[in-house]
Amino acid sequence: MRNRSVGIIFGSLVLWGVITYFLFLDQPSSKDHGKQYKISKQITKLEERLKHQIAINHEFFQNFEETRKKLKEKFSIARPEITIPNINQLHKINVEKVFEKNVDTEKRTDSKDFQYSTKTEEIMKLKKSLPNGDPIIAVLVFSCNRITVQRCLDQLIKLRPSALQFPIVVSQDCEHEQTAEVIAKYGDQILHIRQPDQSDIDIPPKEKKFKGYFKIARHYGWALNQIFFELGYETAIVVEDDLDIAPDFFEYFLGTYPLLVSDRSLWCVSAWNDNGKSGLVDEHAPHLLYRTDFFPGLGWMLTRQLWQELAPKWPKSYWDDWIRQPEQRKNRACIRPEISRTRTFGKIGVSNGLFFEKHLKFIKLNEKPVPFTKMNLTYLLKDNYDVSFMNEVYNSKVITYSELKHGHATTPSPVRILYYSRQLYKNTAKMLGLMDDFKSGVPRTGYRGVVTFFYNGRRVHLAPAMNWNGYDITWS
């Protein structure tokens, strides 16, 4: 019995010792105390900073709300002036203040920094359509240091059917006073705005000789922001100061406007045919229009919705090549004509006349007006177009370039010339007089890899094999 009691006491002492030992181990060391102190101190500092930031934010939002109310009151006073049906008043919505050269505010031309103003939403409601429902489409003319902008403006003003429906905004870069004087002579027939940021651009050493392309991209980004976000237009036609326009230039864009805003697979309408030289177009078919995967430019229409997508990532240079990349195009197409509705007369520019002497000066400008607004153009909608176009292409007879050139084709129907490689395409295109380059793998005027043109009195499709599975960007 005694041994049993001793055993119990001994066991209890051992258990107590083990418990005491583990309790002692569980106590935080001095290092742990140090860590806890540092963490506590950091948390305290964070709390202080958070409280300070909350106070700053509160003050900022109070100031913002006061400014918003003032702007809203100011705009509500100016609004009656806008409703007067006069083109000069339609343009001038606090325009002097919008475009005032303020170094602190206007030099923020990066589209990523662009902020909507309170008046923008109100202006947008006013500049979408006319009282009869017809769309208002701004014409944005890019100008720099060429006084020949007068030639372009004279044609635009003469041919536009309505100054209210097609307000002209001339955006000038370069601060070239002789050009500014020419533009000023048009008075309230146009709105003249000036790109305020004339500072030097940080350009990589290897690209110094391409400085002009950096300035053009900056100008485009700024001017399109003004058109869509400040002036509040819903749709715009982009024109450069060295373009002649066809008599039905405005009719063409009015007729295709419903397609652009209804078909999400379209992202622009262009007045330009890259292969539109005399001899490569059917001059008896000025009514023909096509879809193309290649962004043509040179007189093109876009919507504010597209610009909202592109503006935040607008490039610092080479904007037209950038816009042709798959990341921007997203498999969308443009509409382009058989016969161009624009033609460039500007041999001198940042491209130093590239392609002008060999190609651009031979582009055929349409002379026979076509009533596009009275035509049914639904054949250009993707679902309709893809079926009929691909059937025509791949049901056409295959011939060789030699047979085409010497008129040995036995059918008056459209014919097809095949290509299987980049080099074969380029060789054939050169022989035919087509432009042979690729941008992001897409040939000029190409649609689903097919380039359509007119040659020796017949329609010709330069086409890949039927199992074509998309553009190869390495072909660029």
PDB file of N, CA and C in Angstrom, residues 316-362:
ATOM      1  N   LYS A 316       2.389  55.595 -78.753  1.00  0.00           N
ATOM      2  CA  LYS A 316       3.196  56.810 -78.855  1.00  0.00           C
ATOM      3  C   LYS A 316       3.638  57.086 -80.287  1.00  0.00           C
ATOM      4  N   SER A 317       3.560  56.105 -81.161  1.00  0.00           N
ATOM      5  CA  SER A 317       3.972  56.306 -82.553  1.00  0.00           C
ATOM      6  C   SER A 317       3.361  55.226 -83.437  1.00  0.00           C
ATOM      7  N   TYR A 318       3.460  55.440 -84.752  1.00  0.00           N
ATOM      8  CA  TYR A 318       3.011  54.468 -85.758  1.00  0.00           C
ATOM      9  C   TYR A 318       1.590  53.978 -85.475  1.00  0.00           C
ATOM     10  N   TRP A 319       0.681  54.922 -85.232  1.00  0.00           N
ATOM     11  CA  TRP A 319      -0.660  54.554 -84.792  1.00  0.00           C
ATOM     12  C   TRP A 319      -1.397  53.680 -85.816  1.00  0.00           C
ATOM     13  N   ASP A 320      -1.166  53.914 -87.132  1.00  0.00           N
ATOM     14  CA  ASP A 320      -1.907  53.144 -88.129  1.00  0.00           C
ATOM     15  C   ASP A 320      -1.457  51.690 -88.187  1.00  0.00           C
ATOM     16  N   ASP A 321      -0.156  51.435 -88.012  1.00  0.00           N
ATOM     17  CA  ASP A 321       0.301  50.043 -87.937  1.00  0.00           C
ATOM     18  C   ASP A 321      -0.185  49.384 -86.646  1.00  0.00           C
ATOM     19  N   TRP A 322      -0.193  50.163 -85.573  1.00  0.00           N
ATOM     20  CA  TRP A 322      -0.656  49.657 -84.273  1.00  0.00           C
ATOM     21  C   TRP A 322      -2.126  49.243 -84.347  1.00  0.00           C
ATOM     22  N   ILE A 323      -2.936  50.053 -85.018  1.00  0.00           N
ATOM     23  CA  ILE A 323      -4.374  49.779 -85.056  1.00  0.00           C
ATOM     24  C   ILE A 323      -4.682  48.531 -85.886  1.00  0.00           C
ATOM     25  N   ARG A 324      -3.717  48.122 -86.718  1.00  0.00           N
ATOM     26  CA  ARG A 324      -3.901  46.932 -87.548  1.00  0.00           C
ATOM     27  C   ARG A 324      -3.497  45.647 -86.834  1.00  0.00           C
ATOM     28  N   GLN A 325      -2.964  45.759 -85.650  1.00  0.00           N
ATOM     29  CA  GLN A 325      -2.541  44.573 -84.920  1.00  0.00           C
ATOM     30  C   GLN A 325      -3.759  43.774 -84.439  1.00  0.00           C
ATOM     31  N   PRO A 326      -3.618  42.454 -84.313  1.00  0.00           N
ATOM     32  CA  PRO A 326      -4.752  41.619 -83.889  1.00  0.00           C
ATOM     33  C   PRO A 326      -5.364  42.056 -82.559  1.00  0.00           C
ATOM     34  N   GLU A 327      -4.526  42.575 -81.649  1.00  0.00           N
ATOM     35  CA  GLU A 327      -5.025  42.977 -80.326  1.00  0.00           C
ATOM     36  C   GLU A 327      -6.016  44.128 -80.432  1.00  0.00           C
ATOM     37  N   GLN A 328      -5.869  44.960 -81.454  1.00  0.00           N
ATOM     38  CA  GLN A 328      -6.797  46.076 -81.658  1.00  0.00           C
ATOM     39  C   GLN A 328      -7.936  45.682 -82.605  1.00  0.00           C
ATOM     40  N   ARG A 329      -7.596  45.008 -83.687  1.00  0.00           N
ATOM     41  CA  ARG A 329      -8.612  44.693 -84.688  1.00  0.00           C
ATOM     42  C   ARG A 329      -9.649  43.700 -84.168  1.00  0.00           C
ATOM     43  N   LYS A 330      -9.210  42.715 -83.428  1.00  0.00           N
ATOM     44  CA  LYS A 330     -10.116  41.732 -82.827  1.00  0.00           C
ATOM     45  C   LYS A 330     -11.054  41.096 -83.857  1.00  0.00           C
ATOM     46  N   ASN A 331     -10.485  40.759 -85.015  1.00  0.00           N
ATOM     47  CA  ASN A 331     -11.231  40.094 -86.091  1.00  0.00           C
ATOM     48  C   ASN A 331     -12.369  40.935 -86.665  1.00  0.00           C
ATOM     49  N   ARG A 332     -12.321  42.227 -86.419  1.00  0.00           N
ATOM     50  CA  ARG A 332     -13.331  43.111 -86.999  1.00  0.00           C
ATOM     51  C   ARG A 332     -12.892  43.593 -88.380  1.00  0.00           C
ATOM     52  N   ALA A 333     -13.849  44.039 -89.169  1.00  0.00           N
ATOM     53  CA  ALA A 333     -13.577  44.454 -90.547  1.00  0.00           C
ATOM     54  C   ALA A 333     -13.992  45.894 -90.773  1.00  0.00           C
ATOM     55  N   CYS A 334     -13.543  46.436 -91.907  1.00  0.00           N
ATOM     56  CA  CYS A 334     -13.969  47.756 -92.366  1.00  0.00           C
ATOM     57  C   CYS A 334     -14.700  47.593 -93.692  1.00  0.00           C
ATOM     58  N   ILE A 335     -15.477  48.588 -94.038  1.00  0.00           N
ATOM     59  CA  ILE A 335     -16.081  48.649 -95.363  1.00  0.00           C
ATOM     60  C   ILE A 335     -15.189  49.519 -96.236  1.00  0.00           C
ATOM     61  N   ARG A 336     -14.976  49.109 -97.481  1.00  0.00           N
ATOM     62  CA  ARG A 336     -14.184  49.916 -98.414  1.00  0.00           C
ATOM     63  C   ARG A 336     -14.842  49.866 -99.786  1.00  0.00           C
ATOM     64  N   PRO A 337     -14.602  50.855-100.634  1.00  0.00           N
ATOM     65  CA  PRO A 337     -15.270  50.908-101.933  1.00  0.00           C
ATOM     66  C   PRO A 337     -14.456  50.274-103.053  1.00  0.00           C
ATOM     67  N   GLU A 338     -15.128  49.951-104.140  1.00  0.00           N
ATOM     68  CA  GLU A 338     -14.437  49.528-105.367  1.00  0.00           C
ATOM     69  C   GLU A 338     -13.590  50.685-105.890  1.00  0.00           C
ATOM     70  N   ILE A 339     -14.198  51.876-105.961  1.00  0.00           N
ATOM     71  CA  ILE A 339     -13.491  53.062-106.430  1.00  0.00           C
ATOM     72  C   ILE A 339     -13.379  54.043-105.260  1.00  0.00           C
ATOM     73  N   SER A 340     -12.196  54.506-104.994  1.00  0.00           N
ATOM     74  CA  SER A 340     -11.943  55.353-103.824  1.00  0.00           C
ATOM     75  C   SER A 340     -12.764  56.645-103.857  1.00  0.00           C
ATOM     76  N   ARG A 341     -13.159  57.071-102.660  1.00  0.00           N
ATOM     77  CA  ARG A 341     -13.828  58.369-102.505  1.00  0.00           C
ATOM     78  C   ARG A 341     -12.861  59.435-101.978  1.00  0.00           C
ATOM     79  N   THR A 342     -11.604  59.073-101.842  1.00  0.00           N
ATOM     80  CA  THR A 342     -10.548  60.034-101.514  1.00  0.00           C
ATOM     81  C   THR A 342      -9.324  59.733-102.376  1.00  0.00           C
ATOM     82  N   ARG A 343      -8.474  60.744-102.521  1.00  0.00           N
ATOM     83  CA  ARG A 343      -7.199  60.570-103.215  1.00  0.00           C
ATOM     84  C   ARG A 343      -6.208  61.578-102.633  1.00  0.00           C
ATOM     85  N   THR A 344      -5.021  61.126-102.327  1.00  0.00           N
ATOM     86  CA  THR A 344      -4.044  62.019-101.710  1.00  0.00           C
ATOM     87  C   THR A 344      -3.274  62.810-102.761  1.00  0.00           C
ATOM     88  N   PHE A 345      -3.072  64.093-102.490  1.00  0.00           N
ATOM     89  CA  PHE A 345      -2.232  64.927-103.347  1.00  0.00           C
ATOM     90  C   PHE A 345      -0.971  65.362-102.605  1.00  0.00           C
ATOM     91  N   GLY A 346      -0.771  64.799-101.391  1.00  0.00           N
ATOM     92  CA  GLY A 346       0.356  65.214-100.562  1.00  0.00           C
ATOM     93  C   GLY A 346       1.577  64.337-100.756  1.00  0.00           C
ATOM     94  N   LYS A 347       2.414  64.696-101.705  1.00  0.00           N
ATOM     95  CA  LYS A 347       3.633  63.915-101.927  1.00  0.00           C
ATOM     96  C   LYS A 347       4.633  64.131-100.796  1.00  0.00           C
ATOM     97  N   ILE A 348       4.685  65.352-100.272  1.00  0.00           N
ATOM     98  CA  ILE A 348       5.652  65.673 -99.222  1.00  0.00           C
ATOM     99  C   ILE A 348       5.011  65.480 -97.858  1.00  0.00           C
ATOM    100  N   GLY A 349       5.676  64.711 -96.990  1.00  0.00           N
ATOM    101  CA  GLY A 349       5.173  64.475 -95.639  1.00  0.00           C
ATOM    102  C   GLY A 349       6.180  63.666 -94.854  1.00  0.00           C
ATOM    103  N   VAL A 350       5.773  63.141 -93.696  1.00  0.00           N
ATOM    104  CA  VAL A 350       6.708  62.403 -92.849  1.00  0.00           C
ATOM    105  C   VAL A 350       7.185  61.115 -93.507  1.00  0.00           C
ATOM    106  N   SER A 351       6.402  60.597 -94.471  1.00  0.00           N
ATOM    107  CA  SER A 351       6.817  59.367 -95.144  1.00  0.00           C
ATOM    108  C   SER A 351       7.733  59.632 -96.331  1.00  0.00           C
ATOM    109  N   ASN A 352       8.041  60.932 -96.568  1.00  0.00           N
ATOM    110  CA  ASN A 352       8.946  61.309 -97.661  1.00  0.00           C
ATOM    111  C   ASN A 352       8.509  60.765 -99.019  1.00  0.00           C
ATOM    112  N   GLY A 353       7.206  60.807 -99.251  1.00  0.00           N
ATOM    113  CA  GLY A 353       6.696  60.387-100.549  1.00  0.00           C
ATOM    114  C   GLY A 353       6.680  58.890-100.779  1.00  0.00           C
ATOM    115  N   LEU A 354       6.766  58.108 -99.687  1.00  0.00           N
ATOM    116  CA  LEU A 354       6.752  56.654 -99.809  1.00  0.00           C
ATOM    117  C   LEU A 354       5.489  56.193-100.542  1.00  0.00           C
ATOM    118  N   PHE A 355       5.664  55.398-101.582  1.00  0.00           N
ATOM    119  CA  PHE A 355       4.594  54.845-102.405  1.00  0.00           C
ATOM    120  C   PHE A 355       3.916  55.867-103.327  1.00  0.00           C
ATOM    121  N   PHE A 356       4.183  57.157-103.153  1.00  0.00           N
ATOM    122  CA  PHE A 356       3.403  58.147-103.910  1.00  0.00           C
ATOM    123  C   PHE A 356       3.645  58.033-105.409  1.00  0.00           C
ATOM    124  N   GLU A 357       4.905  58.115-105.824  1.00  0.00           N
ATOM    125  CA  GLU A 357       5.221  58.118-107.251  1.00  0.00           C
ATOM    126  C   GLU A 357       4.877  56.791-107.923  1.00  0.00           C
ATOM    127  N   LYS A 358       5.054  55.689-107.189  1.00  0.00           N
ATOM    128  CA  LYS A 358       4.816  54.381-107.786  1.00  0.00           C
ATOM    129  C   LYS A 358       3.360  53.934-107.693  1.00  0.00           C
ATOM    130  N   HIS A 359       2.637  54.534-106.745  1.00  0.00           N
ATOM    131  CA  HIS A 359       1.310  53.963-106.496  1.00  0.00           C
ATOM    132  C   HIS A 359       0.220  55.004-106.230  1.00  0.00           C
ATOM    133  N   LEU A 360       0.410  55.805-105.185  1.00  0.00           N
ATOM    134  CA  LEU A 360      -0.690  56.631-104.684  1.00  0.00           C
ATOM    135  C   LEU A 360      -1.238  57.620-105.707  1.00  0.00           C
ATOM    136  N   LYS A 361      -0.357  58.179-106.521  1.00  0.00           N
ATOM    137  CA  LYS A 361      -0.846  59.190-107.466  1.00  0.00           C
ATOM    138  C   LYS A 361      -1.686  58.590-108.594  1.00  0.00           C
ATOM    139  N   PHE A 362      -1.713  57.260-108.689  1.00  0.00           N
ATOM    140  CA  PHE A 362      -2.502  56.606-109.731  1.00  0.00           C
ATOM    141  C   PHE A 362      -3.866  56.129-109.227  1.00  0.00           C
TER     142      PHE A 362
END
